[in-house]
CSV table of C-alpha atoms in Angstrom, one decimal:
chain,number,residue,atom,x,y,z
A,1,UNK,CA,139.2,71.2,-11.1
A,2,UNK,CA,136.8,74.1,-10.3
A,3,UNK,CA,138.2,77.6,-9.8
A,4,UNK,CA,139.1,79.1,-6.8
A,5,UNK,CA,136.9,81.4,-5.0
A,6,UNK,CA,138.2,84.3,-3.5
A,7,UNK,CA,138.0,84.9,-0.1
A,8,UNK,CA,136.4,88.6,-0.6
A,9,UNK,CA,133.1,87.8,-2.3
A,10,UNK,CA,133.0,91.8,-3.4
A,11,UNK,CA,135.5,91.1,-6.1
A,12,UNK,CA,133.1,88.8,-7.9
A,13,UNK,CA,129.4,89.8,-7.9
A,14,UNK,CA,129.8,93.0,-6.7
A,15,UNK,CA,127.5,93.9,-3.8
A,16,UNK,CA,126.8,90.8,-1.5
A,17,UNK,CA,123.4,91.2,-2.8
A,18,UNK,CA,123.8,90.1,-6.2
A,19,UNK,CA,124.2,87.2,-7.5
A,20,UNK,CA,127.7,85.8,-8.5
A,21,UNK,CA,128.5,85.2,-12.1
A,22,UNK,CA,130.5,82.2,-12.9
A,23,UNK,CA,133.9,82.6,-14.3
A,24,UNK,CA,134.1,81.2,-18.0
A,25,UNK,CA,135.4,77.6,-18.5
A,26,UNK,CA,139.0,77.0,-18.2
A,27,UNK,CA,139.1,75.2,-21.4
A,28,UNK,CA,138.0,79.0,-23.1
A,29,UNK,CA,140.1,81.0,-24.4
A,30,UNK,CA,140.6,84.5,-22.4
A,31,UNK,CA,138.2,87.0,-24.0
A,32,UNK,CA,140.0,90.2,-24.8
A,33,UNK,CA,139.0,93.9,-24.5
A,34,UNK,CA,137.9,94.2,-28.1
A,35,UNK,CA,135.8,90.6,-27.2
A,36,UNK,CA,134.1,92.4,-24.8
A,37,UNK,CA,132.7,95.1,-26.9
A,38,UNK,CA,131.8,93.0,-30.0
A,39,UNK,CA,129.8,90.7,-27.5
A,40,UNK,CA,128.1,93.6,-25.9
A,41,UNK,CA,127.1,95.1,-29.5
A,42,UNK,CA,125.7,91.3,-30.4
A,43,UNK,CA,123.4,91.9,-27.6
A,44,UNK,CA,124.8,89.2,-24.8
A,45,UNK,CA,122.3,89.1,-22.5
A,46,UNK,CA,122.6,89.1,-18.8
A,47,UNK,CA,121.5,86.0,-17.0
A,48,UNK,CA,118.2,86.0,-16.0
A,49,UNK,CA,117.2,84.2,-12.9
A,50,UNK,CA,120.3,83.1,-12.2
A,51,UNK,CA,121.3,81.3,-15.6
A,52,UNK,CA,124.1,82.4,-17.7
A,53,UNK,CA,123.6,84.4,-20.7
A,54,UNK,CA,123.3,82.3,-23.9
A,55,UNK,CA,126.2,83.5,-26.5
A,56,UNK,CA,125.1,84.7,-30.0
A,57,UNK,CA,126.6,82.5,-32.6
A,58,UNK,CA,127.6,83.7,-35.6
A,59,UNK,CA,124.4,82.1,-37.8
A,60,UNK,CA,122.2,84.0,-35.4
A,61,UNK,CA,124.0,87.1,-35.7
A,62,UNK,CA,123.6,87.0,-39.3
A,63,UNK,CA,120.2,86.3,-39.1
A,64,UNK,CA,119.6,88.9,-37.1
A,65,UNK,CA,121.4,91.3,-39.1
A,66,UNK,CA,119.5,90.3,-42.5
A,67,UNK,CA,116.0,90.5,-40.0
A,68,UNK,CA,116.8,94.5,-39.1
A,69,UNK,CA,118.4,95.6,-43.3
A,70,UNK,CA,115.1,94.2,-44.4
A,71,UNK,CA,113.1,96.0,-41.9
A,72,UNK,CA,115.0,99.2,-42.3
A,73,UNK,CA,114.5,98.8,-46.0
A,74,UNK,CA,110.7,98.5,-45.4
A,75,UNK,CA,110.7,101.4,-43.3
A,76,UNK,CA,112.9,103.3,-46.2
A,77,UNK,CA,110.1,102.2,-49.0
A,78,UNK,CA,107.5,102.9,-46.5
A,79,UNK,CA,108.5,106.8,-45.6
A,80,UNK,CA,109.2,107.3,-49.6
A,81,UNK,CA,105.9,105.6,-50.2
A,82,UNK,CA,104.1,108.4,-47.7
A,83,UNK,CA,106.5,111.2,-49.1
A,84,UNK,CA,104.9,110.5,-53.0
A,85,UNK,CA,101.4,109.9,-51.5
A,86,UNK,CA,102.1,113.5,-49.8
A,87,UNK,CA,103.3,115.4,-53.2
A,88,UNK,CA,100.5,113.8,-54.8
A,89,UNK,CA,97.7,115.1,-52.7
A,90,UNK,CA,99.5,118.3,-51.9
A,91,UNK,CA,99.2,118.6,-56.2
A,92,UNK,CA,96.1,117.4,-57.0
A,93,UNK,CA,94.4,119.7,-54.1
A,94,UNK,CA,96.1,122.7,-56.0
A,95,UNK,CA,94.3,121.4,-59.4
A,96,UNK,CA,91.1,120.3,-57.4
A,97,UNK,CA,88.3,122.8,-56.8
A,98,UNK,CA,87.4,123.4,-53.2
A,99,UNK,CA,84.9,121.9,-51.5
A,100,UNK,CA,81.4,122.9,-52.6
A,101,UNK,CA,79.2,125.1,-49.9
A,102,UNK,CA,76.2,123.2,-49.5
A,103,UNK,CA,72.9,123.6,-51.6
A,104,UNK,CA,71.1,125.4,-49.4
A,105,UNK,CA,73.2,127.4,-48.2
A,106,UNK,CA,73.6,128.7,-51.9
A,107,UNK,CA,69.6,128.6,-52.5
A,108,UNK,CA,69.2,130.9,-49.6
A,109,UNK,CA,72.6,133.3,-50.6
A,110,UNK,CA,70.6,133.7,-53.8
A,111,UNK,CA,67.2,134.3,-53.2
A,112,UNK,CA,68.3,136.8,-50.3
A,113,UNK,CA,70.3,138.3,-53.3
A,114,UNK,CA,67.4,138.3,-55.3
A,115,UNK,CA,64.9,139.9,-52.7
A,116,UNK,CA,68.0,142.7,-52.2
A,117,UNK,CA,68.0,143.4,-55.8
A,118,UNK,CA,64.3,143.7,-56.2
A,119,UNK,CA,63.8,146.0,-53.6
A,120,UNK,CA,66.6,148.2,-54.3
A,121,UNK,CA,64.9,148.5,-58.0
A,122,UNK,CA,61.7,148.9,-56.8
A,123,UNK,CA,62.7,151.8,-54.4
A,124,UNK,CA,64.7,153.6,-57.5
A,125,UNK,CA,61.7,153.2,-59.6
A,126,UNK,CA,59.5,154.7,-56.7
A,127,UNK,CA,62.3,157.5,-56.4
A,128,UNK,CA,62.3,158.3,-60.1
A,129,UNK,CA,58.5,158.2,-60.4
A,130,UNK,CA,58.0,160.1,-57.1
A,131,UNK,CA,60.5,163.0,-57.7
A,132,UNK,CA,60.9,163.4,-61.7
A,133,UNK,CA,57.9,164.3,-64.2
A,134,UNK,CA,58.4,161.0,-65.9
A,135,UNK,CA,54.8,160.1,-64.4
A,136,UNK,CA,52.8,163.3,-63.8
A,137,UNK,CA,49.5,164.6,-64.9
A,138,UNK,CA,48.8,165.8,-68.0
A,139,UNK,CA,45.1,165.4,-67.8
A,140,UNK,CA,42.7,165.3,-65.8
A,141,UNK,CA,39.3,162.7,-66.5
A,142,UNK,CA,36.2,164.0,-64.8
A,143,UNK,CA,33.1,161.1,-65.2
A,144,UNK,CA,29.5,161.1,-64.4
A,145,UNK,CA,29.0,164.4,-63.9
A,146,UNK,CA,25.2,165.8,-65.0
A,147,UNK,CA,24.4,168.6,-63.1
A,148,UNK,CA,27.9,169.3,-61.5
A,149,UNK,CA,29.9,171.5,-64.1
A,150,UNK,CA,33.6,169.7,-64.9
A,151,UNK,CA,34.8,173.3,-64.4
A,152,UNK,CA,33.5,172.7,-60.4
A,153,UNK,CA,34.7,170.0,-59.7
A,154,UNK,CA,38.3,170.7,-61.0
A,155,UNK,CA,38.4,173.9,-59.2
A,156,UNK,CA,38.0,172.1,-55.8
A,157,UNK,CA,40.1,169.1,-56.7
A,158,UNK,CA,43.1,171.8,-57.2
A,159,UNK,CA,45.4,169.4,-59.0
A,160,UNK,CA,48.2,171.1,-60.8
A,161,UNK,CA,48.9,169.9,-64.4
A,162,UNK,CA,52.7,168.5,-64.4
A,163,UNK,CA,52.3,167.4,-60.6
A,164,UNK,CA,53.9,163.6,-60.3
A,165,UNK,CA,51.0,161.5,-60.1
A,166,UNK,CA,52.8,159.5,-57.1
A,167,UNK,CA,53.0,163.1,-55.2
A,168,UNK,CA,48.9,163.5,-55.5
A,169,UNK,CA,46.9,162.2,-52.1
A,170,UNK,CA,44.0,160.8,-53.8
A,171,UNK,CA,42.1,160.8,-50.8
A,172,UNK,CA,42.5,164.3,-49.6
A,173,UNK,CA,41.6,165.4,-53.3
A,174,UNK,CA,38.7,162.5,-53.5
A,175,UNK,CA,37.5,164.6,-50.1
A,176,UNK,CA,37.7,168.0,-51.9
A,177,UNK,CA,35.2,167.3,-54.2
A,178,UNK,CA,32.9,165.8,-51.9
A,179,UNK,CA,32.3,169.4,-50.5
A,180,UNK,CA,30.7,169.6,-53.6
A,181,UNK,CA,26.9,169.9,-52.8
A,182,UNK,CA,24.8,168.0,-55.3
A,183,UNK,CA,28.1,165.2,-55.3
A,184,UNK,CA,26.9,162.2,-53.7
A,185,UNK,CA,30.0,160.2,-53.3
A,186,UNK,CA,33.4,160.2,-55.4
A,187,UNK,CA,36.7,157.9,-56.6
A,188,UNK,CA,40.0,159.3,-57.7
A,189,UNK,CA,42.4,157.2,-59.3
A,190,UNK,CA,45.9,157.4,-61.0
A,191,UNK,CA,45.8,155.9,-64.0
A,192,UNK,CA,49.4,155.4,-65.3
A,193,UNK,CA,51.5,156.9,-66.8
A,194,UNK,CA,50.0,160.4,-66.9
A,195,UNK,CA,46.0,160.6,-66.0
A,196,UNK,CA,44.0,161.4,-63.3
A,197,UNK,CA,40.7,160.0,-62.9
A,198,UNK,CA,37.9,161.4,-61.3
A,199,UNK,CA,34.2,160.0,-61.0
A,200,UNK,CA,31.6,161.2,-59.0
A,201,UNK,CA,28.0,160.0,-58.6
A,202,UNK,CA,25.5,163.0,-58.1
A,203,UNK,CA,22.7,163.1,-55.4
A,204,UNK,CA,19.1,162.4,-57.1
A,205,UNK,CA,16.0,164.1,-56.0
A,206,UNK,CA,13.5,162.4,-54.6
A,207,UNK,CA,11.6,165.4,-52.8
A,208,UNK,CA,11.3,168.6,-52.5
A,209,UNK,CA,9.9,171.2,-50.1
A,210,UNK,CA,9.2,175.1,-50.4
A,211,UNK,CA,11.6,177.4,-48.4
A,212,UNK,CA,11.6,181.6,-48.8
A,213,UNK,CA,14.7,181.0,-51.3
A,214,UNK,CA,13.1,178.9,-53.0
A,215,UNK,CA,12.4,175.1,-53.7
A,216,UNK,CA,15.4,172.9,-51.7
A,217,UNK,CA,15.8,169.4,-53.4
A,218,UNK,CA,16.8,166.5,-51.3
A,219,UNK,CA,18.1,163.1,-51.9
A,220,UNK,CA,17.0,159.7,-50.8
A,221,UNK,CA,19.6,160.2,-47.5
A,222,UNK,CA,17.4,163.4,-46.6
A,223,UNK,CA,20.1,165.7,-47.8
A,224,UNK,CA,19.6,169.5,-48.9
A,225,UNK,CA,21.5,169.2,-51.7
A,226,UNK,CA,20.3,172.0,-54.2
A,227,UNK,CA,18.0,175.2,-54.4
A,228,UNK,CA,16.5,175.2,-57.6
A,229,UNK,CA,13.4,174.2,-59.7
A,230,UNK,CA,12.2,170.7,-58.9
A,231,UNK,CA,12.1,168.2,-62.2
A,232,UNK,CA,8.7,167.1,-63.5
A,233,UNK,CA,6.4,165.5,-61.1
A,234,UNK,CA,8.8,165.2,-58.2
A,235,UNK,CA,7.0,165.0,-55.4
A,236,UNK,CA,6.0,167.8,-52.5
A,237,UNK,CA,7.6,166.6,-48.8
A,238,UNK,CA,5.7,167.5,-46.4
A,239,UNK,CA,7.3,167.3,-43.1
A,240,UNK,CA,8.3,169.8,-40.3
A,241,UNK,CA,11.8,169.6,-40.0
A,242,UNK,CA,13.0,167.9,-43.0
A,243,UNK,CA,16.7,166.5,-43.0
A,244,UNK,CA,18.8,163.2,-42.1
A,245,UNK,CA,18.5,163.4,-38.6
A,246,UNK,CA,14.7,163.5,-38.7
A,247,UNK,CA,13.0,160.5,-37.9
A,248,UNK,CA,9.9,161.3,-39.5
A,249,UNK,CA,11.7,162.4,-42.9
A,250,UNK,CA,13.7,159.4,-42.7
A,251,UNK,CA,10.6,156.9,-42.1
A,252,UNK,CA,8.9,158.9,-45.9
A,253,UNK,CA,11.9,158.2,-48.0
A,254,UNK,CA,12.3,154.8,-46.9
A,255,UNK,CA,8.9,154.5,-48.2
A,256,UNK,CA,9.3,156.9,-51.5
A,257,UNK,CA,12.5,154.5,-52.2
A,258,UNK,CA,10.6,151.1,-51.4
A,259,UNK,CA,7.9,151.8,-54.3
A,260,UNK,CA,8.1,150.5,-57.8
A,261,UNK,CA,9.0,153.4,-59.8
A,262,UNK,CA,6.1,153.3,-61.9
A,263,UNK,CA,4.3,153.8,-58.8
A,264,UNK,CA,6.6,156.6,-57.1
A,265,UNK,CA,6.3,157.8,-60.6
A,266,UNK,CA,2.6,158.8,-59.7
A,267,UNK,CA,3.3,160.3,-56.3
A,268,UNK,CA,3.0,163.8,-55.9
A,269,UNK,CA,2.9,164.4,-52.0
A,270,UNK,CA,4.5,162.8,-49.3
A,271,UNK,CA,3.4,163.6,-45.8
A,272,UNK,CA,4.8,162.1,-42.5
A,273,UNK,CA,3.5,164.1,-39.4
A,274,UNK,CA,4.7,161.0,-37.3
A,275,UNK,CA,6.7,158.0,-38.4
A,276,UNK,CA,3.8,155.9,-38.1
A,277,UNK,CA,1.4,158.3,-40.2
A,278,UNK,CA,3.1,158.0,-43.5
A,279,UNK,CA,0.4,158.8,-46.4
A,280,UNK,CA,1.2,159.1,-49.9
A,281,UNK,CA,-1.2,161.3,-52.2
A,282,UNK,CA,-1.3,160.5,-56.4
A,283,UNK,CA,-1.3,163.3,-59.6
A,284,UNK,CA,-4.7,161.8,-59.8
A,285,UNK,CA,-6.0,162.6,-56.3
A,286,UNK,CA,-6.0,159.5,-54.9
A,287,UNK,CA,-4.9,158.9,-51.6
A,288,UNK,CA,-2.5,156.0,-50.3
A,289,UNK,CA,-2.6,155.2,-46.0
A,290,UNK,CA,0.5,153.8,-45.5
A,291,UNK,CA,1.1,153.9,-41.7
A,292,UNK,CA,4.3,152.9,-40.5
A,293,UNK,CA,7.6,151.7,-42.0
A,294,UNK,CA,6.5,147.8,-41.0
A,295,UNK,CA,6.9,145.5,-43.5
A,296,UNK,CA,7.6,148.4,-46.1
A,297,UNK,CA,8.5,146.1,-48.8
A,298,UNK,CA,5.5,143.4,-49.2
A,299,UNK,CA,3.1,147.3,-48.5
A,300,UNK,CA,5.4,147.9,-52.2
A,301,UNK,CA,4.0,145.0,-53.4
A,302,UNK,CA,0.3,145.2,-52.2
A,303,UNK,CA,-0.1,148.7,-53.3
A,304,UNK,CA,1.2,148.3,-57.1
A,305,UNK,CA,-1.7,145.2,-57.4
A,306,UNK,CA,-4.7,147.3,-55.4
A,307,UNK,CA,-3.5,150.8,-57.9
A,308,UNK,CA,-4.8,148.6,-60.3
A,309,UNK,CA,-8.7,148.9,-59.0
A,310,UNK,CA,-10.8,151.7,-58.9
A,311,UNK,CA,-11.2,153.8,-55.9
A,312,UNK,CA,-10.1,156.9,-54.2
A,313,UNK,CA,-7.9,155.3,-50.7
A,314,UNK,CA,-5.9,152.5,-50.2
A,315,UNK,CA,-4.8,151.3,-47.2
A,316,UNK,CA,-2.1,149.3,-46.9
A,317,UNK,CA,-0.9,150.0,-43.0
A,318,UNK,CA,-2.0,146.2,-42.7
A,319,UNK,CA,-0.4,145.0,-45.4
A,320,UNK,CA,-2.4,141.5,-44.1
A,321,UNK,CA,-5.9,143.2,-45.0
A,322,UNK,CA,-5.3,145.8,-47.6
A,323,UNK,CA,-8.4,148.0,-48.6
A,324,UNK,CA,-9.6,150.2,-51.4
A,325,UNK,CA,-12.9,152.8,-50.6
């Protein structure tokens, strides 16, 4: 005999929008407080689309409750598991070097280092040399001096003995004794750990011409280098306004420096009234038309063969049709 349904439908299901939920069998036995909360704790479920809840039996229940101690036991072993992974990396990082800084990195750490280092020695080897008498002169080496005394030339270079030979401006002293008349050109050098080298090449004569003071010498550049006797057999220039800025003095010792010097070995007069009326007169009296400075070399050439035939001029102003008269 079914149940009884009450007249007020709120008692049952609640709101009149829910569902009803049928009353247990009356064959069950009454389900008691303490019923209600161990079925709630098994998990009874609530009917879902308007079925009744399926009751947990025991077998399921203990099924259940084996399923959840062996997964809280894996859980268990799984955080102890992390835990000794943990202390075993957190101990083997403390015994563990660090991680290496890359090769290059290092390669360029050092050879920064490296360049550091060498400067900073090379600038306290320059201080010590520059500001100490370790390195400073203790003599001085004056070479290829002939006519020019050694006493000269170290009076102009005014080098004190004792001075640190980094603290000597070669130049400026290399300038000094270039003042030097019959000095052509000069080279100073430091020569380590305590010399100081000077050479000088001297101006050579290749003319000379008569002046009230006496005979001047002059060079091959048409420098007045010297008042003094002439050497043996140098020869006479004769030109109005000798000197390096006259063209007509210039055009004679290109020619005087052109000739073989056992030709300009026999030359005792040079004469340039123009620079194309060069003519070159011999100890012996002979007489030598050069012209101009044209072709001055291959005239060198033509004139040493024709010297070697007899005669008293030889023209080689075309050096294409020389002549001897």
């Amino acid at each position: 005999m079914p149940p009884e349904v009450p007249d007020n439908p709120e008692h049952v299901g609640g709101t009149p929008d829910e569902e009803a939920t049928p009353a247990p069998p009356a064959d069950a036995p009454e389900a008691g407080a303490g019923d209600e909360s161990a079925a709630e704790e098994a998990g009874g479920e609530e009917s879902t689309e308007g079925e009744p809840a399926e009751e947990e039996g025991p077998r399921r229940r203990a099924r259940r409750e084996r399923a959840e101690r062996r997964a809280a036991q894996a859980r268990a072993e799984a955080i102890e598991q992390a835990r000794r992974e943990a202390k075993r990396k957190l101990r083997a990082g403390s015994t563990e070097a660090p991680k290496g800084v890359p090769r290059g990195t290092i390669r360029g750490l050092k050879m920064v280092l490296a360049a550091f280092l060498t400067g900073a020695l090379v600038v306290g080897i320059g201080l010590i040399l520059y500001f100490t008498p370790l390195m400073s002169v203790r003599e001085i080496e004056v070479a290829g001096i002939v006519a020019v005394t050694r006493e000269e030339v170290l009076d102009v270079a005014r080098v004190q003995a004792g001075t640190p030979l980094l603290q000597i401006d070669t130049g400026s002293v290399a300038e000094r004794v270039a003042t030097i008349r019959r000095v052509a050109s000069t080279r100073v050098q430091r020569q380590y750990p305590s010399v100081l080298g000077i050479e000088i090449v001297e101006r050579v004569p290749v003319v000379y011409k008569d002046y009230p003071d006496g005979p001047h010498l002059f060079d091959r550049d048409g420098v007045d280098f010297a008042t003094g006797a002439p050497p043996s057999m140098l020869p006479f220039f004769d030109v109005e306004n000798p000197g390096p800025t006259d063209p007509p003095s210039m055009a004679a010792l290109q020619v005087m420096t052109a000739l073989a010097p056992d030709v300009a070995g026999q030359i005792s007069r040079v004469a340039a009234p123009s620079v194309s009326s060069i003519t070159l007169t011999l100890a012996d009296g002979r007489v030598v038309v050069w012209g101009n400075t044209d072709r001055t070399a291959e005239k060198a050439q033509k004139l040493a063969a024709l010297l070697t035939q007899p005669g008293h001029t030889y023209d080689v102003s075309s050096p294409d049709l020389p002549t001897v008269r």
